[in-house]
């Protein structure tokens, strides 16, 4: 397992967010990205989770609400990665997979799906 401090991990998450294509970041309206150490015990290998209201479900009522959340889980990510670059790549993939949840696009693997 790769080891790093939470601060180092958060820096790599920020680096991954900077690498997301602009056409996807433009779609991330009212979304905040958080880092947590571990997911719920019922899904210990979950890499990331989207929680919120997809853009396609927002109506006139959608005003003044808290941002949607994309949570990146440090423990599972570090357990599957062998290098800092792996962490950046996996985090980028996880956030890109969460963006369709936010925008209600289809066709990508579920958030946090294990990779072959």
Coordinates of C-alpha atoms in Angstrom, one line a residue:
X1 CA 0.0 0.0 0.0
X2 CA 1.2 3.5 -0.9
X3 CA 1.5 5.7 2.1
X4 CA 1.2 9.5 2.3
X5 CA -0.3 12.1 4.6
X6 CA -3.8 13.4 4.1
X7 CA -2.3 16.8 3.1
X8 CA -0.1 15.1 0.4
X9 CA -3.2 13.2 -0.8
X10 CA -5.3 16.3 -1.0
X11 CA -2.6 18.0 -3.1
X12 CA -2.7 15.1 -5.5
X13 CA -6.5 15.4 -5.7
X14 CA -6.1 19.0 -6.5
X15 CA -3.6 18.1 -9.3
X16 CA -6.1 15.6 -10.6
X17 CA -8.9 18.2 -10.7
X18 CA -6.6 20.5 -12.7
X19 CA -6.2 17.8 -15.3
X20 CA -9.9 17.2 -16.0
X21 CA -10.9 18.4 -19.5
X22 CA -12.5 21.9 -19.6
X23 CA -15.6 20.5 -21.3
X24 CA -16.3 18.5 -18.2
X25 CA -15.3 21.1 -15.6
X26 CA -17.8 23.5 -17.2
X27 CA -20.5 21.0 -16.4
X28 CA -19.6 20.8 -12.7
X29 CA -22.0 23.5 -11.5
X30 CA -22.4 23.9 -7.8
X31 CA -20.2 20.9 -7.0
X32 CA -17.6 20.6 -4.2
X33 CA -15.0 17.9 -4.0
X34 CA -14.1 16.5 -0.6
X35 CA -11.5 14.0 0.7
X36 CA -12.5 11.4 3.3
X37 CA -10.3 8.6 4.7
X38 CA -12.6 5.7 4.2
X39 CA -16.0 4.9 2.6
X40 CA -18.8 3.2 4.5
X41 CA -17.9 -0.2 5.8
X42 CA -20.5 -1.8 3.5
X43 CA -18.4 -0.8 0.4
X44 CA -14.8 -0.6 1.6
X45 CA -13.2 -0.4 -1.9
X46 CA -15.3 2.5 -3.1
X47 CA -13.0 5.2 -4.6
X48 CA -15.5 8.0 -4.9
X49 CA -19.1 9.0 -4.4
X50 CA -21.4 11.6 -5.9
X51 CA -24.2 13.0 -3.7
X52 CA -26.6 15.6 -5.0
X53 CA -29.1 16.7 -7.6
X54 CA -28.1 16.0 -11.2
X55 CA -28.3 19.0 -13.5
X56 CA -31.1 17.4 -15.5
X57 CA -33.2 17.1 -12.3
X58 CA -32.8 20.7 -11.2
X59 CA -35.8 22.9 -11.6
X60 CA -36.9 26.4 -10.6
X61 CA -36.8 25.2 -7.0
X62 CA -33.0 24.7 -7.2
X63 CA -31.7 27.9 -5.7
X64 CA -29.7 28.5 -2.5
X65 CA -29.0 24.8 -2.0
X66 CA -25.7 23.5 -0.7
X67 CA -23.3 22.2 -3.4
X68 CA -23.5 18.7 -4.6
X69 CA -20.6 16.6 -3.3
X70 CA -18.0 14.4 -4.9
X71 CA -16.1 12.6 -2.2
X72 CA -12.7 10.9 -2.9
X73 CA -11.8 8.2 -0.5
X74 CA -8.1 8.2 0.5
X75 CA -7.8 4.6 1.9
X76 CA -9.0 2.6 -1.1
X77 CA -7.2 4.8 -3.5
X78 CA -3.9 4.4 -1.7
X79 CA -4.4 0.6 -1.4
X80 CA -4.7 0.2 -5.1
X81 CA -2.0 2.7 -6.3
X82 CA 1.7 2.1 -6.5
X83 CA 2.9 5.7 -7.1
X84 CA 1.9 9.3 -6.7
X85 CA 1.1 9.5 -10.4
X86 CA -1.2 6.5 -10.0
X87 CA -3.1 8.4 -7.3
X88 CA -3.5 11.4 -9.6
X89 CA -4.7 9.2 -12.5
X90 CA -7.2 7.2 -10.4
X91 CA -8.6 10.4 -8.8
X92 CA -9.0 12.0 -12.2
X93 CA -10.8 8.9 -13.4
X94 CA -13.0 8.8 -10.3
X95 CA -14.0 12.5 -10.6
X96 CA -14.7 12.1 -14.4
X97 CA -16.9 9.1 -13.6
X98 CA -18.8 11.2 -11.0
X99 CA -19.4 14.0 -13.5
X100 CA -21.9 11.9 -15.5
X101 CA -23.8 11.2 -12.2
X102 CA -24.0 15.0 -11.7
X103 CA -25.0 15.6 -15.3
X104 CA -27.1 12.4 -15.8
X105 CA -25.0 11.2 -18.7
X106 CA -24.9 7.5 -19.2
X107 CA -22.3 5.0 -20.5
X108 CA -19.5 5.1 -18.0
X109 CA -18.6 2.7 -15.2
X110 CA -20.3 3.3 -11.9
X111 CA -18.4 5.5 -9.5
X112 CA -15.6 3.7 -7.8
X113 CA -15.9 0.6 -9.9
X114 CA -12.9 -1.5 -9.5
X115 CA -10.5 -1.5 -12.4
X116 CA -9.4 -4.7 -14.2

